[in-house]
Coordinates of C-alpha atoms and ligand atoms in Angstrom, one line a residue:
X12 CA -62.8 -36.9 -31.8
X13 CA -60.6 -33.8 -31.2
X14 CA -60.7 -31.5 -28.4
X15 CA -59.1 -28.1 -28.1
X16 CA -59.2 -26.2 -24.8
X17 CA -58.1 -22.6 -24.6
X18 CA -56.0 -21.9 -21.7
X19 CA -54.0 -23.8 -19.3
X20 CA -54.2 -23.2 -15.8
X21 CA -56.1 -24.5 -12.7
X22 CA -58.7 -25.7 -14.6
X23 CA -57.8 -26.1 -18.0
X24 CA -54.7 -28.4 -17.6
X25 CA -55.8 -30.8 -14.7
X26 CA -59.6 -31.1 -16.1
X27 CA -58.2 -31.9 -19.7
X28 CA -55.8 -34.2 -18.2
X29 CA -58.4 -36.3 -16.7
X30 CA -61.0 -36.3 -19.8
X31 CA -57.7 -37.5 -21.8
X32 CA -56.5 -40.2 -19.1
X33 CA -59.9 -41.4 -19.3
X34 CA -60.6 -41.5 -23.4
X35 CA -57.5 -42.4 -24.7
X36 CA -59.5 -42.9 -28.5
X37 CA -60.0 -38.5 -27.9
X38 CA -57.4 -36.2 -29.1
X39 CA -56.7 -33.4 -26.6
X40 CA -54.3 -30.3 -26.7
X41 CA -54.4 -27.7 -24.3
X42 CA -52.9 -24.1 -26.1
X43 CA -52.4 -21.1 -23.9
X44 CA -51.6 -17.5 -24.9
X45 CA -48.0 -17.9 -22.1
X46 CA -45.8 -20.2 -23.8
X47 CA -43.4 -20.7 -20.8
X48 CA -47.0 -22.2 -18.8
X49 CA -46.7 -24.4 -21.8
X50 CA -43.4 -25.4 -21.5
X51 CA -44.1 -26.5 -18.3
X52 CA -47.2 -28.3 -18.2
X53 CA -44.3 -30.0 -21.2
X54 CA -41.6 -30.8 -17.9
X55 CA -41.6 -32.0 -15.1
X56 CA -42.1 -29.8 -12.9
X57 CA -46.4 -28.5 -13.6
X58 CA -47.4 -24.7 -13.7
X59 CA -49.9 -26.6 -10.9
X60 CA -49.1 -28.4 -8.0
X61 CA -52.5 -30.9 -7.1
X62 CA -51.7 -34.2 -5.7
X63 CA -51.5 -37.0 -8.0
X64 CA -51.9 -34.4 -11.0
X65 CA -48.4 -35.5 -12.3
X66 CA -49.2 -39.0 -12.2
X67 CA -52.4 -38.4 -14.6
X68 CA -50.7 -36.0 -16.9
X69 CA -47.7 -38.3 -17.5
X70 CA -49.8 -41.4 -18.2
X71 CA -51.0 -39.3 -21.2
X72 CA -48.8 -37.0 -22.1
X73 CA -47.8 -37.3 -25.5
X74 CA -50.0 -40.4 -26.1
X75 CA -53.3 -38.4 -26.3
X76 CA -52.7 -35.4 -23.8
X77 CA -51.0 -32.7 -25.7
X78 CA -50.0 -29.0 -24.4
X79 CA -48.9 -26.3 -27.1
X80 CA -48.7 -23.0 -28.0
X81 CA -49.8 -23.2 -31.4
X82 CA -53.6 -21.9 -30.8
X83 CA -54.5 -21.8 -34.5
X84 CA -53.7 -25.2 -35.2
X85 CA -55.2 -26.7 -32.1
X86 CA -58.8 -24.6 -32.8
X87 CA -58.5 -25.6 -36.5
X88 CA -58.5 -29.3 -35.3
X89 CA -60.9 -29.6 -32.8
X90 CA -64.7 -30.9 -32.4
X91 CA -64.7 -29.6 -29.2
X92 CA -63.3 -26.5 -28.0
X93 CA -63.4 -25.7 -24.1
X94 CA -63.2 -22.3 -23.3
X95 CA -61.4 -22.3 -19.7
X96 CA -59.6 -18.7 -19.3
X97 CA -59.7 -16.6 -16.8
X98 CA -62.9 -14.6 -15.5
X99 CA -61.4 -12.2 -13.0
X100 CA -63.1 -9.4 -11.5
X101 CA -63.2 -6.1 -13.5
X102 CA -60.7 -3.7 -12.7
X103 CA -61.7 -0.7 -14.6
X104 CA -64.6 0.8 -16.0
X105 CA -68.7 0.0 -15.6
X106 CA -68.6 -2.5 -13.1
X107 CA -65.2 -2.3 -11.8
X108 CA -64.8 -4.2 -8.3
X109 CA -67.6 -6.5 -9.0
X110 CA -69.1 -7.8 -12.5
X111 CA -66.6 -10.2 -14.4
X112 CA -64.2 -9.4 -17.0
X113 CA -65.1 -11.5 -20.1
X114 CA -62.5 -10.0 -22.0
X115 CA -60.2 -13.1 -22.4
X116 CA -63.4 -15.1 -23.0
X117 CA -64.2 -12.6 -25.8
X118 CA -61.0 -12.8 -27.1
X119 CA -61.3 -16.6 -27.1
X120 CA -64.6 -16.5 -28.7
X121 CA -63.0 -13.8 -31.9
X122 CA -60.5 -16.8 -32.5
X123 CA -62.5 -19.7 -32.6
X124 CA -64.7 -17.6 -35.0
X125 CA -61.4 -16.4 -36.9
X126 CA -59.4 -19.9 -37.3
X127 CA -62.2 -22.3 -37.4
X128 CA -62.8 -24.0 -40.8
X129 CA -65.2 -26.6 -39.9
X130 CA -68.3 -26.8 -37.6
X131 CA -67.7 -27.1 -33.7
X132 CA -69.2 -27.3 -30.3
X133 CA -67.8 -24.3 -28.1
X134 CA -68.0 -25.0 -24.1
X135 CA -68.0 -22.7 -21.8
X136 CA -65.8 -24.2 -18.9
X137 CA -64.9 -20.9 -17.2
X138 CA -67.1 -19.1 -14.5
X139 CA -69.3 -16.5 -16.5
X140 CA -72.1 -14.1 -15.2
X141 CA -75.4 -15.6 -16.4
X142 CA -76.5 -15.0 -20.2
X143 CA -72.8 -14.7 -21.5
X144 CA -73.5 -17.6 -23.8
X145 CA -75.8 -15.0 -25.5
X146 CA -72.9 -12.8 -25.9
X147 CA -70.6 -15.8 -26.6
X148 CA -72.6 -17.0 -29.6
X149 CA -73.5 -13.2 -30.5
X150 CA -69.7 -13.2 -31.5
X151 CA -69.3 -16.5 -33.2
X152 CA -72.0 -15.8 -35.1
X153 CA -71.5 -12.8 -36.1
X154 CA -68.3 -13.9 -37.7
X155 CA -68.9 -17.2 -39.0
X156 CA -68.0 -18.6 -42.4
X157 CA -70.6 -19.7 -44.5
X158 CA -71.5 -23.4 -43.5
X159 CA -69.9 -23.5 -40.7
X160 CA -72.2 -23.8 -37.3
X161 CA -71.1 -23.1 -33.3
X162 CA -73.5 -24.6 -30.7
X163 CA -72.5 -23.1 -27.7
X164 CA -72.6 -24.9 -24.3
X165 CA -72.3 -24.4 -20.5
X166 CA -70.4 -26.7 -18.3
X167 CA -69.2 -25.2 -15.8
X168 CA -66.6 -27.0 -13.1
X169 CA -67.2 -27.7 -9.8
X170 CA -63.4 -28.9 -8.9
X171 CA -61.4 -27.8 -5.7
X172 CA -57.9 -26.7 -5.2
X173 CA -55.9 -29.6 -3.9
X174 CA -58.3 -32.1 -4.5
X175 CA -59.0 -31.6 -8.5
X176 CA -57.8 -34.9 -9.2
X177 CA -59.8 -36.4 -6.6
X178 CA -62.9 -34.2 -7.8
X179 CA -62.4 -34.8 -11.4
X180 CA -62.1 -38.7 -11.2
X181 CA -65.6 -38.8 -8.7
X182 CA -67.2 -35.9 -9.0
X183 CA -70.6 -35.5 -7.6
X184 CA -72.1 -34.1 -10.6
X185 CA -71.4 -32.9 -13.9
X186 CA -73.6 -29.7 -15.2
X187 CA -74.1 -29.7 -19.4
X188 CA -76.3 -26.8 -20.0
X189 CA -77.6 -26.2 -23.9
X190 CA -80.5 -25.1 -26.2
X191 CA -83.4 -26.7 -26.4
X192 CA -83.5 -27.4 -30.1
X193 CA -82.2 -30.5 -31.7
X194 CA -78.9 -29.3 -32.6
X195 CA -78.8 -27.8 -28.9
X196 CA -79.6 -31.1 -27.9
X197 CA -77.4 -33.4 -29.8
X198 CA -74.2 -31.1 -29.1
X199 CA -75.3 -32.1 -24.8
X200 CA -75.0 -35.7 -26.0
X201 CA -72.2 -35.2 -27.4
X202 CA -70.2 -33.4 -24.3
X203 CA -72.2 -35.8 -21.8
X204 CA -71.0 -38.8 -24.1
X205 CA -67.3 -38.0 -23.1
X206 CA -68.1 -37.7 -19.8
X207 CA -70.2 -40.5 -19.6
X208 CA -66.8 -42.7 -20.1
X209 CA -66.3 -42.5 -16.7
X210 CA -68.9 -41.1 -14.4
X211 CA -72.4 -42.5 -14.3
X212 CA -74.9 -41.3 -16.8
X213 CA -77.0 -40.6 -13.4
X214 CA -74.5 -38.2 -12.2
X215 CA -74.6 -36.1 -15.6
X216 CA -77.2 -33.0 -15.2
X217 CA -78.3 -31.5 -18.5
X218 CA -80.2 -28.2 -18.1
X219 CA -81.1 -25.2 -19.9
X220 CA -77.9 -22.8 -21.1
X221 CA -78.8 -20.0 -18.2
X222 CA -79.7 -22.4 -15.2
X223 CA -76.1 -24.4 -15.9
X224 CA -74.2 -20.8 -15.9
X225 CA -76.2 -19.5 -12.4
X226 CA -75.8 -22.9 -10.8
X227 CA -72.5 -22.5 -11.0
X228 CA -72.6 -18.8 -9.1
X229 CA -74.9 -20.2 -6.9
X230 CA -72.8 -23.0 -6.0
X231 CA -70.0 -20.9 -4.6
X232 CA -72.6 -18.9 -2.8
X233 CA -73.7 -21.5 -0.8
X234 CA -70.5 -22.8 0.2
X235 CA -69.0 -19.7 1.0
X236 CA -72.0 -18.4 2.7
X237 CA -71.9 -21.3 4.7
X238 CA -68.2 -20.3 5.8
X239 CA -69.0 -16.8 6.4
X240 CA -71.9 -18.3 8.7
X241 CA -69.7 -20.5 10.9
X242 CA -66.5 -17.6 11.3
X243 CA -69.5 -15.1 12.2
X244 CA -70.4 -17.6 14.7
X245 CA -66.9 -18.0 15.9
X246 CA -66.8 -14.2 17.1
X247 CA -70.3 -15.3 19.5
X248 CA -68.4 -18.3 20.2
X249 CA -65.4 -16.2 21.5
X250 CA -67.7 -13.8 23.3
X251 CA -69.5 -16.2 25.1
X252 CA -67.4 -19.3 25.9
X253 CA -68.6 -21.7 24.0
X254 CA -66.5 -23.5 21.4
X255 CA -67.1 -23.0 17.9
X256 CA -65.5 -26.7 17.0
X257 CA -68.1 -28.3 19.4
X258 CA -70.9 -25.9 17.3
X259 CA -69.7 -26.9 14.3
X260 CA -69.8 -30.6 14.9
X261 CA -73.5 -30.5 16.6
X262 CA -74.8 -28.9 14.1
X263 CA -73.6 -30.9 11.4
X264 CA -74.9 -33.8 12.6
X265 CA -78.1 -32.7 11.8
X266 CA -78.6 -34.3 8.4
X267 CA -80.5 -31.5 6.8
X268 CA -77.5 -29.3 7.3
X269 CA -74.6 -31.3 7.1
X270 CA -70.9 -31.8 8.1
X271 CA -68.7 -29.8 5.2
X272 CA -67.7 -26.3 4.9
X273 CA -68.8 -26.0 8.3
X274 CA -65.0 -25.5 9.3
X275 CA -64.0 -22.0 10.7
X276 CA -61.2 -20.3 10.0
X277 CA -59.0 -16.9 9.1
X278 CA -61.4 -16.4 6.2
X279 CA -61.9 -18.0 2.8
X280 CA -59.6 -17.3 0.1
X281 CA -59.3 -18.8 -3.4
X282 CA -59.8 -17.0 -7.3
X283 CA -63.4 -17.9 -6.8
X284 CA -65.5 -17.4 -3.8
X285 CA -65.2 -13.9 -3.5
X286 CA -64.9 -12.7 -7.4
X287 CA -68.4 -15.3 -7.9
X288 CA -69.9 -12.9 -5.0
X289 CA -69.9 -10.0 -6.2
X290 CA -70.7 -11.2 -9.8
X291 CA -73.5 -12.6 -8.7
X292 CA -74.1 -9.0 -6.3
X293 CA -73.4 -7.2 -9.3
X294 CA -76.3 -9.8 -11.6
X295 CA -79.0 -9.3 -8.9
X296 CA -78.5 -5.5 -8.7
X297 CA -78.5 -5.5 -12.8
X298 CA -81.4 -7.3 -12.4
X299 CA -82.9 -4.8 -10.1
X300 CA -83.2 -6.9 -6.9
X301 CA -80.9 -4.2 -4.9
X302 CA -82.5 -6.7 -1.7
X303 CA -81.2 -9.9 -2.8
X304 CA -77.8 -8.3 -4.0
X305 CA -77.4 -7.0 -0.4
X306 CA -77.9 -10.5 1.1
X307 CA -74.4 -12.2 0.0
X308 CA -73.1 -9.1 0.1
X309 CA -73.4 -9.7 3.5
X310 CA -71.4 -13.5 3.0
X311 CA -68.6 -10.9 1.4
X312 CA -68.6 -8.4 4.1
X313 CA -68.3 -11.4 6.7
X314 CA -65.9 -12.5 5.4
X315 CA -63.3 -9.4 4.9
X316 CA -64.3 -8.9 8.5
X317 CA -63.0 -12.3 9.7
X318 CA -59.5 -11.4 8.2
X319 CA -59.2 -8.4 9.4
X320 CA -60.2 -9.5 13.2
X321 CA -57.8 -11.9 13.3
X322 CA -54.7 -9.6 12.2
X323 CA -55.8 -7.0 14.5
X324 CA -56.1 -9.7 17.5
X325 CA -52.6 -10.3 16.7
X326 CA -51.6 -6.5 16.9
X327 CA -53.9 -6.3 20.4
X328 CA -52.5 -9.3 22.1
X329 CA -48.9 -8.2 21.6
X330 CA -49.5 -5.0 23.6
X331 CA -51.1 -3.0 21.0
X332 CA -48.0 -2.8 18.9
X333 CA -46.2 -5.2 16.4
X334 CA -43.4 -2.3 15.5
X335 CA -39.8 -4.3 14.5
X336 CA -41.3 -7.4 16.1
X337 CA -40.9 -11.0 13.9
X338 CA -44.0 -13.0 13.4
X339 CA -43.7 -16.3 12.3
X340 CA -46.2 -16.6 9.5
X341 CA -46.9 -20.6 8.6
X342 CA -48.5 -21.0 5.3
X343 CA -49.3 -18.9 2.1
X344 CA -51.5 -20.9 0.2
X345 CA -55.2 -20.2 0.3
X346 CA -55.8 -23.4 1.3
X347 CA -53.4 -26.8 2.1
X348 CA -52.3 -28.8 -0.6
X349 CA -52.1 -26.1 -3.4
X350 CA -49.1 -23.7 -4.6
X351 CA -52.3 -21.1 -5.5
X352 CA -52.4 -18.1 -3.3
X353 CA -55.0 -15.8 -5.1
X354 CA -57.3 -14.1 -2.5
X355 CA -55.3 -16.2 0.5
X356 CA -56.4 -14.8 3.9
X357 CA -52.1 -15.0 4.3
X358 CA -52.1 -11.9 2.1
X359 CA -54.7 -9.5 4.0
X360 CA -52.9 -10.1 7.4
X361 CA -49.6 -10.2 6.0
X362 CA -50.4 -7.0 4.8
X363 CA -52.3 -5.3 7.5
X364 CA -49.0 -6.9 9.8
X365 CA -46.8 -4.7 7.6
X366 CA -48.6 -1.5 8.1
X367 CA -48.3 -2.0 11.7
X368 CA -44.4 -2.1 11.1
X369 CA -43.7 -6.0 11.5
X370 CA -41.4 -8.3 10.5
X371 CA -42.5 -11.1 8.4
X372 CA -41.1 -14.4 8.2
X373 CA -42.7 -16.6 6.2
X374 CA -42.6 -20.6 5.6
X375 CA -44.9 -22.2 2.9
X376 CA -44.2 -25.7 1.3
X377 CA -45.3 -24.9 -2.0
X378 CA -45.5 -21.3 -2.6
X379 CA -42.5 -19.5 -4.3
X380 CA -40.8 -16.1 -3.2
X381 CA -41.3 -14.1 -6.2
X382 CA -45.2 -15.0 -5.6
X383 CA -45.1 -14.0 -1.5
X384 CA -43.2 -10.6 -2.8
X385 CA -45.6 -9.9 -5.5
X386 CA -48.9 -10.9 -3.4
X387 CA -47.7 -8.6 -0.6
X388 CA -46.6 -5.6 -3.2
X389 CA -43.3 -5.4 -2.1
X390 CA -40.1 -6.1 -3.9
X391 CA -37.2 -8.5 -3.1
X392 CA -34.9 -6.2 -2.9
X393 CA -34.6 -2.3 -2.8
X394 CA -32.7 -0.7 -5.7
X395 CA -29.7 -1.2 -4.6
X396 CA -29.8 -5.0 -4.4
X397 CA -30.1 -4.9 -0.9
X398 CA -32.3 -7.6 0.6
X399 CA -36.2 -6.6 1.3
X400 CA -35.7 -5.7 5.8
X401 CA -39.6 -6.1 6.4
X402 CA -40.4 -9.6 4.7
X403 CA -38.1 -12.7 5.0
X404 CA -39.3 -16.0 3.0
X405 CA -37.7 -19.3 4.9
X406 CA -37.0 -22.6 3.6
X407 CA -37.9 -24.4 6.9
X408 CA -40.3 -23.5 9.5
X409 CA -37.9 -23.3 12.2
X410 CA -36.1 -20.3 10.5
X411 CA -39.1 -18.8 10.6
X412 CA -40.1 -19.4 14.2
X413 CA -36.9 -18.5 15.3
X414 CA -37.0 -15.2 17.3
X415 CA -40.1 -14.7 16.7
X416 CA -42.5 -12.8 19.1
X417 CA -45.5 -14.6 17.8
X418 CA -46.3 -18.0 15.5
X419 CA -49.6 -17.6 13.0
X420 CA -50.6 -20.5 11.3
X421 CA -52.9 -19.2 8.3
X422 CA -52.9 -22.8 5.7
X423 CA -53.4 -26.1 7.3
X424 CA -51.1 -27.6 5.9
X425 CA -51.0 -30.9 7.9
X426 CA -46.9 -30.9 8.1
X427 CA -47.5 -28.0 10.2
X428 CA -49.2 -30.1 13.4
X429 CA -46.2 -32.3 13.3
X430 CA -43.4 -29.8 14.4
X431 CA -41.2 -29.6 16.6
X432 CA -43.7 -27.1 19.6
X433 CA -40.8 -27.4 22.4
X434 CA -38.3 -26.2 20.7
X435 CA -40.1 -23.8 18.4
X436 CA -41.0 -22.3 22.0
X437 CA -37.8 -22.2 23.5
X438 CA -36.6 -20.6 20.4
X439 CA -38.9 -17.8 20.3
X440 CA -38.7 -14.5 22.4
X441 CA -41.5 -15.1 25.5
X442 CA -44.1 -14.4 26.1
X443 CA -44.3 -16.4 23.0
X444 CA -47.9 -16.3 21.2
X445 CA -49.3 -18.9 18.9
X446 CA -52.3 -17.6 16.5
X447 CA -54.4 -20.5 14.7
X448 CA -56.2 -19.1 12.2
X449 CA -56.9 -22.7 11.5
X450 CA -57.8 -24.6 14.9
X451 CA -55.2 -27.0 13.7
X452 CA -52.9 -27.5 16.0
X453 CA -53.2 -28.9 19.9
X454 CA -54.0 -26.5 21.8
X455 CA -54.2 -28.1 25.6
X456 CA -50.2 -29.2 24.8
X457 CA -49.4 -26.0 23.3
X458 CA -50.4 -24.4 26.6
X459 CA -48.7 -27.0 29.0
X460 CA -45.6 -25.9 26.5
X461 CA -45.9 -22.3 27.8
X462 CA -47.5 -20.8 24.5
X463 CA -50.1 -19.0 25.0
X464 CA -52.9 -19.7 22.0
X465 CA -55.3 -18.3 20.4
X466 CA -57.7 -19.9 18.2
X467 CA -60.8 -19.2 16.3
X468 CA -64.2 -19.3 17.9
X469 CA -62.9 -20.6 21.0
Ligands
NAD18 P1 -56.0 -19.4 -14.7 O1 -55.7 -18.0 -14.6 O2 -55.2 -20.4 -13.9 O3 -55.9 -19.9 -16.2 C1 -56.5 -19.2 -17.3 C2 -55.5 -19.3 -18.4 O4 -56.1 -18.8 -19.6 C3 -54.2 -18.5 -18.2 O5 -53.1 -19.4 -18.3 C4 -54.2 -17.5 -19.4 O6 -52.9 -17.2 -19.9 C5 -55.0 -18.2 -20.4 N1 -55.6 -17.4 -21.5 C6 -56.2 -16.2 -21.4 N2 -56.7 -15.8 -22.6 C7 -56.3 -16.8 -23.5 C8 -56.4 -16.9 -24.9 N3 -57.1 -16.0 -25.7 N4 -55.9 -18.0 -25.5 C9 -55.3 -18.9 -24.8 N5 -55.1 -18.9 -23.4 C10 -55.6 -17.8 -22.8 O7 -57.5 -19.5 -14.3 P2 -58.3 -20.8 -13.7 O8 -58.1 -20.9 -12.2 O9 -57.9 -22.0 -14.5 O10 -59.8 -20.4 -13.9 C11 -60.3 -20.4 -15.2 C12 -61.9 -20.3 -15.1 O11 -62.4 -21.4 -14.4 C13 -62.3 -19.1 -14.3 O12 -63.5 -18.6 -14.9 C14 -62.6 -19.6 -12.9 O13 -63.6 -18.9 -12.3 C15 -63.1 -21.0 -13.3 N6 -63.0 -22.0 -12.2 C16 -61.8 -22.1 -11.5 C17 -61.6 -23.1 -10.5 C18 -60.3 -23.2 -9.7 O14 -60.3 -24.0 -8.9 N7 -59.3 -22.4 -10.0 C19 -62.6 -24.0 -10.3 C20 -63.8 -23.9 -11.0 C21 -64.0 -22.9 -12.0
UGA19 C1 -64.2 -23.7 -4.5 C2 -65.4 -24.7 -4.6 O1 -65.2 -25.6 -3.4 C3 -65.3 -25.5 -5.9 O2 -66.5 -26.4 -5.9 C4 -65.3 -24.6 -7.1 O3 -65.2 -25.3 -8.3 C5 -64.2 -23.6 -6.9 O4 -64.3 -22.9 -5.7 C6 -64.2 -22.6 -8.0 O5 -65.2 -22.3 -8.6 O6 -63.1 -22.1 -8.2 P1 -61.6 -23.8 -4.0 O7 -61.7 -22.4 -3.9 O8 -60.5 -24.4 -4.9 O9 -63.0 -24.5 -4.5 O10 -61.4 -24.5 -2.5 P2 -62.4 -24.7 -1.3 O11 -62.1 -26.0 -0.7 O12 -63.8 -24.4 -1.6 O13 -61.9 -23.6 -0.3 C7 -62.1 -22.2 -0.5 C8 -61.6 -21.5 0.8 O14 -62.5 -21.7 1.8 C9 -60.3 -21.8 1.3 O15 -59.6 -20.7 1.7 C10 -60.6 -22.7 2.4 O16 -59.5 -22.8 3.4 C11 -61.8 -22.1 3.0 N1 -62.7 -23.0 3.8 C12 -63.2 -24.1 3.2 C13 -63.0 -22.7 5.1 O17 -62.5 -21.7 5.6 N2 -63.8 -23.5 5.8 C14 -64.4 -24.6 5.2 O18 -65.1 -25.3 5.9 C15 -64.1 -24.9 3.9

């Protein structure tokens, strides 16, 4: 068996390195429209920092794991072809700010139709608004050779940032979503058959196409509606002296609500939570459900109110003005153990920082410059090659801390609980103000340092 999945990034390389670590007999080549991604999901040094993702990728590398830029060749070849491009949120147009752009899926689906010369199963792996596969096969169809036949499935993924490996190897469940007919059915066989060499047959969900692709939306929902629940509560927490930590943990013990994503913090972040809201905003207001639609709106509205509360706590607490002062910003990354910062929390209070005239000096383990710069819309240097005066990206945490007039912590990186607090405080200019958007760090010993803290929700 062959498998061809079209396009390489967060998903597509670390999910097609596990199904090839796992079926060594299965053929797998990953092709994406960016050759240089290519050429480094070829090196050493992956387009995709996830722990333990190098270790997978070089065990199969080159034996049945196989990354290239020759997309014709690799569709031509395959059985299976994944569709795992991007989905973003639609810029332009009917839509813009909210539904999903399918144009790269579109574009995927035009080439499989195009290059294919034998039958195939086409997966949708990417995030799609609900009934795309109608669309998806509308296009293959439309354009298919004689005797040649797509079956289009969903199967969607369910992976987090930083933990994918983790989440790939023991995942709680794996959603394969087809027709009911029995070419519908035997192409779910076939998909669940590959998973099925390593995760239990229990743990493999088949359901119709359109439940599979809102599952997925509905997923996200939940989890980041639960998020947006616990930061709103942090505010009443705040307000009334009660500590949202201590909420968070009574509350989860009650088995029908649960422990996870119950932690609260600067605001979610991530290429997912928010773009799958306001798809699935934009769905229920298609669908004429304007009540529904405003509902997780709500979890959206939450949460852009959460980021903005905690940059502007920073602006109050230094007496109202932030104007030429340096603040210490720890962590880029929309969450720890990733180099991924789309939709990070860092870049809404970076940015509101900046408009109140601040100076930013920023440490993140795995984030490069050129990505801070770009996320941040400013440029490294001004035309005449003189260094950006406003932003300053460190190599160390102390360089960062140094002189600053206030320390925010917006990833959790764990390195960042281990530092050095007595002399990042005798370092900095006093009083000297520690912000946790991530109630990571000690707090009591911060205080007996001479910091004074603030934390979320307490
Ligand atoms: P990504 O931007 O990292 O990767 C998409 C890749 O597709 C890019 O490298 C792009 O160059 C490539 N591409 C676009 N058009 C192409 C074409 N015609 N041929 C070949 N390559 C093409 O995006 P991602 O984070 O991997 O997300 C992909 C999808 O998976 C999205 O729909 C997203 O919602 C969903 N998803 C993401 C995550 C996550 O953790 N990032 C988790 C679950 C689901
Ligand atoms: C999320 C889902 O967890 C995955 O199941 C899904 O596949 C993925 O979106 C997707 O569709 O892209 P991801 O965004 O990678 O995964 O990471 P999460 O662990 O969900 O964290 C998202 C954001 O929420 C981060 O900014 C994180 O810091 C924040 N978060 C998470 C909290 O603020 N509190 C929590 O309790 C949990």
């Amino acid at each position: 068996m062959k498998i061809c999945c079209i396009g390489a990034g967060y998903v597509g390389g670390p999910t097609m390195a596990m199904i090839a670590y796992k079926c060594p007999d299965i053929q797998v080549t990953v092709v994406d429209v960016i050759s240089e991604k290519i050429d480094a999901w070829n090196s050493e040094d992956l387009p995709v920092f996830e722990p333990g993702l190098y270790d997978v990728v070089k065990e199969a590398r080159g034996r049945n794991l196989f990354f290239s830029a020759d997309r014709q060749k690799a569709i031509k070849e395959a059985d299976i072809i994944f569709v795992s491009v991007g989905t973003p949120t639609k810029s332009y147009g009917a839509g813009a700010g909210r539904a999903a752009d399918l144009v790269y899926v579109e574009n995927s689906a035009r080439e499989i139709a195009e290059w294919a010369e034998s039958s195939k199963i086409v997966v949708e792996k990417s995030t799609i608004p609900v009934r795309t596969a109608e669309s998806l096969k509308t296009v293959l169809h439309a354009n298919t050779k004689p005797g040649i036949r797509f079956d289009v499935l969903s199967n969607p993924e369910f992976l987090a940032e930083g933990t994918a490996v983790e989440d790939l190897n023991d995942p709680d469940r794996v959603l394969v979503g087809g027709e009911a007919t029995p070419e519908g059915q035997k192409a779910i066989e076939t998909l669940a058959s590959v998973y099925a060499n390593w995760i239990p047959r229990e743990k493999i969900i088949t359901t119709n196409l359109w439940s599979s692709e809102l599952s997925k939306l509905v997923a996200n929902a939940f989890l980041a509606q639960r998020i947006s629940s616990i930061n709103s509560i942090s505010a009443l927490c705040e307000a009334t002296g009660a500590n949202v930590d201590e909420v968070s943990y009574a509350i989860g013990q009650d088995s029908r609500i649960g422990p996870k994503f119950l932690k609260p913090s600067v605001g979610f972040g991530g290429s997912c939570f928010q773009k799958d809201l306001l798809n699935l905003v934009y769905l229920c207001e298609h669908f004429g459900l304007p009540d529904v639609a405003r509902y997780w709106q709500g979890v959206i509205d939450i949460n852009d109110w959460q980021k903005r509360r905690f940059s502007h706590n920073i602006v109050q607490s230094l007496f109202n003005t932030v104007n030429g002062k340096r603040i210490a910003m720890l962590g880029f990354a929309f969450k720890k153990d990733t180099n991924d910062t789309r939709e990070s929390a860092a870049i809404y209070v970076g940015r509101d920082l900046l408009e109140e005239q601040a100076q930013l000096a920023i440490f993140d383990p795995k984030v490069r410059s050129e990505q801070i710069f770009r996320d941040l819309k400013h440029s490294e240097t001004d035309e005449n090659g003189n260094k950006n005066q406003q932003i300053e990206i460190c190599q160390h945490p102390y360089e960062a801390t140094k002189g600053a007039h206030a320390l925010a912590v917006l990833t959790e990186w764990d390195s960042f609980k281990d530092l050095d607090y007595e002399r990042i405080f005798r370092e900095m200019y006093k009083p000297a103000f520690i912000f946790d958007g991530r109630n990571i760090l000690d707090h009591a010993k911060l205080r007996e340092i001479g910091f004074t803290v603030t934390a979320i929700g307490r």
